mmCIF file of C-alpha atoms in Angstrom:
data_model
loop_
_atom_site.group_PDB
_atom_site.id
_atom_site.type_symbol
_atom_site.label_atom_id
_atom_site.label_comp_id
_atom_site.label_asym_id
_atom_site.label_seq_id
_atom_site.Cartn_x
_atom_site.Cartn_y
_atom_site.Cartn_z
ATOM 1 C CA MET A 158 -5.823 19.978 -13.479
ATOM 2 C CA ARG A 159 -8.843 22.627 -13.515
ATOM 3 C CA VAL A 160 -9.458 25.113 -10.455
ATOM 4 C CA GLU A 161 -13.301 24.056 -10.302
ATOM 5 C CA GLU A 162 -11.947 20.458 -9.371
ATOM 6 C CA LEU A 163 -10.305 22.152 -6.297
ATOM 7 C CA ARG A 164 -11.667 23.223 -2.960
ATOM 8 C CA ILE A 165 -9.448 24.504 0.280
ATOM 9 C CA GLY A 166 -8.257 21.238 2.419
ATOM 10 C CA ASN A 167 -7.769 19.005 -0.893
ATOM 11 C CA ILE A 168 -4.285 17.448 -1.270
ATOM 12 C CA VAL A 169 -2.527 17.900 -4.273
ATOM 13 C CA LYS A 170 1.054 17.989 -5.606
ATOM 14 C CA THR A 171 2.760 21.015 -6.605
ATOM 15 C CA LEU A 172 6.309 21.712 -7.949
ATOM 16 C CA GLN A 173 6.958 22.774 -4.216
ATOM 17 C CA GLY A 174 5.672 19.375 -3.051
ATOM 18 C CA VAL A 175 2.472 17.564 -1.797
ATOM 19 C CA GLY A 176 0.068 19.144 0.808
ATOM 20 C CA ARG A 177 -3.241 20.649 1.479
ATOM 21 C CA VAL A 178 -4.644 23.545 -0.481
ATOM 22 C CA GLU A 179 -4.666 26.506 1.802
ATOM 23 C CA GLN A 180 -5.647 29.244 -0.653
ATOM 24 C CA ILE A 181 -6.919 29.596 -4.186
ATOM 25 C CA ARG A 182 -6.483 32.647 -6.083
ATOM 26 C CA HIS A 183 -7.084 34.437 -9.083
ATOM 27 C CA THR A 184 -3.599 35.387 -10.611
ATOM 28 C CA GLY A 185 -4.661 38.228 -12.957
ATOM 29 C CA LYS A 186 -3.101 37.260 -16.570
ATOM 30 C CA HIS A 187 -1.554 33.906 -15.094
ATOM 31 C CA GLY A 188 -5.072 32.493 -14.330
ATOM 32 C CA HIS A 189 -5.074 30.982 -10.958
ATOM 33 C CA GLY A 190 -2.531 29.407 -8.351
ATOM 34 C CA VAL A 191 -2.712 27.637 -5.201
ATOM 35 C CA VAL A 192 -0.654 27.950 -2.007
ATOM 36 C CA LEU A 193 -0.322 24.933 0.035
ATOM 37 C CA GLU A 194 -0.415 24.818 4.061
ATOM 38 C CA GLY A 195 2.990 24.963 5.397
ATOM 39 C CA VAL A 196 4.838 25.666 2.069
ATOM 40 C CA TYR A 197 6.376 28.771 0.911
ATOM 41 C CA GLY A 198 5.156 30.556 -2.234
ATOM 42 C CA GLY A 199 2.269 29.502 -4.583
ATOM 43 C CA SER A 200 2.210 27.262 -7.476
ATOM 44 C CA TYR A 201 0.323 28.133 -10.930
ATOM 45 C CA ILE A 202 -2.857 25.607 -11.382
ATOM 46 C CA GLU A 203 -1.082 24.153 -14.702
ATOM 47 C CA TYR A 204 1.438 23.203 -12.429
ATOM 48 C CA CYS A 205 -0.489 21.355 -10.133
ATOM 49 C CA GLU A 206 -1.721 17.517 -10.162
ATOM 50 C CA GLY A 207 -3.683 15.012 -8.361
ATOM 51 C CA VAL A 208 -2.197 12.547 -6.018
ATOM 52 C CA PRO A 209 -3.030 9.432 -7.759
ATOM 53 C CA LEU A 210 -4.678 6.758 -5.563
ATOM 54 C CA THR A 211 -2.591 4.064 -4.467
ATOM 55 C CA GLU A 212 -3.102 1.242 -1.703
ATOM 56 C CA GLU A 213 -0.881 3.656 0.664
ATOM 57 C CA VAL A 214 -3.120 6.906 -0.090
ATOM 58 C CA LEU A 215 -6.389 4.875 0.696
ATOM 59 C CA LEU A 216 -5.054 3.230 3.922
ATOM 60 C CA LYS A 217 -4.285 7.074 4.964
ATOM 61 C CA CYS A 218 -7.725 7.971 4.032
ATOM 62 C CA GLY A 219 -8.871 4.945 6.664
ATOM 63 C CA PHE A 220 -9.990 2.631 3.985
ATOM 64 C CA GLY A 221 -9.894 -0.873 5.452
ATOM 65 C CA ARG A 222 -9.469 -4.356 3.703
ATOM 66 C CA ASP A 223 -11.822 -7.254 3.196
ATOM 67 C CA LYS A 224 -11.156 -10.660 2.571
ATOM 68 C CA ASN A 225 -10.781 -10.339 -1.141
ATOM 69 C CA GLU A 226 -7.939 -7.887 -0.746
ATOM 70 C CA ASN A 227 -10.283 -5.097 -1.845
ATOM 71 C CA TYR A 228 -10.341 -1.512 -0.037
ATOM 72 C CA TYR A 229 -13.259 0.012 1.403
ATOM 73 C CA LEU A 230 -14.957 2.949 3.416
ATOM 74 C CA ILE A 231 -18.019 3.093 5.106
ATOM 75 C CA CYS A 232 -19.482 6.765 4.732
ATOM 76 C CA PRO A 233 -21.971 7.619 7.505
ATOM 77 C CA THR A 234 -25.023 9.537 6.318
ATOM 78 C CA GLY A 235 -26.765 10.130 9.474
ATOM 79 C CA VAL A 236 -29.250 7.226 9.237
ATOM 80 C CA ALA A 237 -27.637 3.844 10.274
ATOM 81 C CA THR A 238 -29.213 1.533 7.350
ATOM 82 C CA HIS A 239 -28.502 4.063 4.981
ATOM 83 C CA SER A 240 -24.601 4.169 4.880
ATOM 84 C CA ILE A 241 -22.591 4.445 1.733
ATOM 85 C CA TYR A 242 -20.040 2.158 0.649
ATOM 86 C CA ILE A 243 -17.112 2.820 -1.202
ATOM 87 C CA MET A 244 -14.575 0.384 -2.546
ATOM 88 C CA TYR A 245 -11.374 0.277 -4.832
ATOM 89 C CA GLU A 246 -9.994 -3.272 -6.438
ATOM 90 C CA ILE A 247 -6.579 -2.666 -7.129
ATOM 91 C CA ALA A 248 -5.065 -5.067 -10.042
ATOM 92 C CA GLY A 249 -1.287 -3.900 -10.967
ATOM 93 C CA LYS A 250 -1.561 -0.429 -11.975
ATOM 94 C CA ASP A 251 -5.323 -0.404 -12.498
ATOM 95 C CA ILE A 252 -7.686 1.086 -9.543
ATOM 96 C CA VAL A 253 -11.355 0.937 -9.849
ATOM 97 C CA GLY A 254 -13.510 2.258 -7.514
ATOM 98 C CA TYR A 255 -17.546 1.251 -6.631
ATOM 99 C CA MET A 256 -19.772 2.724 -4.571
ATOM 100 C CA TRP A 257 -23.151 1.691 -3.245
ATOM 101 C CA PHE A 258 -26.075 2.278 -0.592
ATOM 102 C CA GLY A 259 -26.688 0.062 2.291
ATOM 103 C CA LYS A 260 -25.358 -3.677 2.835
ATOM 104 C CA ARG A 261 -24.183 -5.236 -0.423
ATOM 105 C CA THR A 262 -26.217 -8.277 -1.914
ATOM 106 C CA GLU A 263 -26.008 -9.836 -5.012
ATOM 107 C CA ASN A 264 -28.929 -7.619 -6.298
ATOM 108 C CA THR A 265 -27.290 -4.634 -5.120
ATOM 109 C CA ASN A 266 -26.621 -1.803 -7.959
ATOM 110 C CA SER A 267 -23.065 -0.534 -7.919
ATOM 111 C CA ILE A 268 -21.999 2.878 -9.128
ATOM 112 C CA TYR A 269 -18.665 3.145 -10.956
ATOM 113 C CA LEU A 270 -16.250 5.961 -9.536
ATOM 114 C CA ARG A 271 -14.413 7.903 -11.269
ATOM 115 C CA ALA A 272 -12.262 9.565 -8.573
ATOM 116 C CA GLU A 273 -8.674 8.342 -9.427
ATOM 117 C CA HIS A 274 -6.944 11.035 -7.737
ATOM 118 C CA LEU A 275 -6.855 11.900 -3.919
ATOM 119 C CA HIS A 276 -8.824 15.382 -4.316
ATOM 120 C CA GLU A 277 -11.628 13.821 -6.427
ATOM 121 C CA LEU A 278 -11.848 11.227 -3.603
ATOM 122 C CA GLN A 279 -12.006 14.030 -0.792
ATOM 123 C CA ASN A 280 -14.564 16.172 -3.042
ATOM 124 C CA LEU A 281 -16.912 12.944 -3.384
ATOM 125 C CA TYR A 282 -16.671 12.163 0.305
ATOM 126 C CA PHE A 283 -17.542 15.847 1.218
ATOM 127 C CA GLU A 284 -20.666 15.777 -1.397
ATOM 128 C CA LEU A 285 -21.906 12.480 0.165
ATOM 129 C CA THR A 286 -21.628 13.376 3.691
ATOM 130 C CA GLY A 287 -21.044 16.869 4.092
ATOM 131 C CA LYS A 288 -17.893 16.008 6.033
ATOM 132 C CA GLU A 289 -14.044 16.353 5.157
ATOM 133 C CA LEU A 290 -12.317 13.251 4.511
ATOM 134 C CA GLU A 291 -9.804 12.687 7.210
ATOM 135 C CA VAL A 292 -6.357 11.871 5.548
ATOM 136 C CA ARG A 293 -3.410 11.206 7.504
ATOM 137 C CA LEU A 294 -0.567 12.803 5.494
#
């Protein structure tokens, strides 16, 4: 993991466990480290990992399920007709994400998402809406 990928509030896995990033620090000759909320001690960035997106994680992020068993989240933009839709399909161990604007039709162009970890999804949501993604740990 690279320090450039992280923001305060991102949820990551360290040697101490899974939690929200409370601090990102430059640790001198060792590069960068993070401190998680409620966890004693810190972890060097090279020991941090992303939390993979799974069915359980998507549900904790407020995703719903559609009739095709896909997971979806509607992101408000402040304009009712311009909501952003994020959808993930899970097939075995594979997870594929898509995003589009407005109501989906056969002519809707979807964008493939590379967000495979929770902190990436949190960052994407923040960039699209200006708000933090609510995650129930």
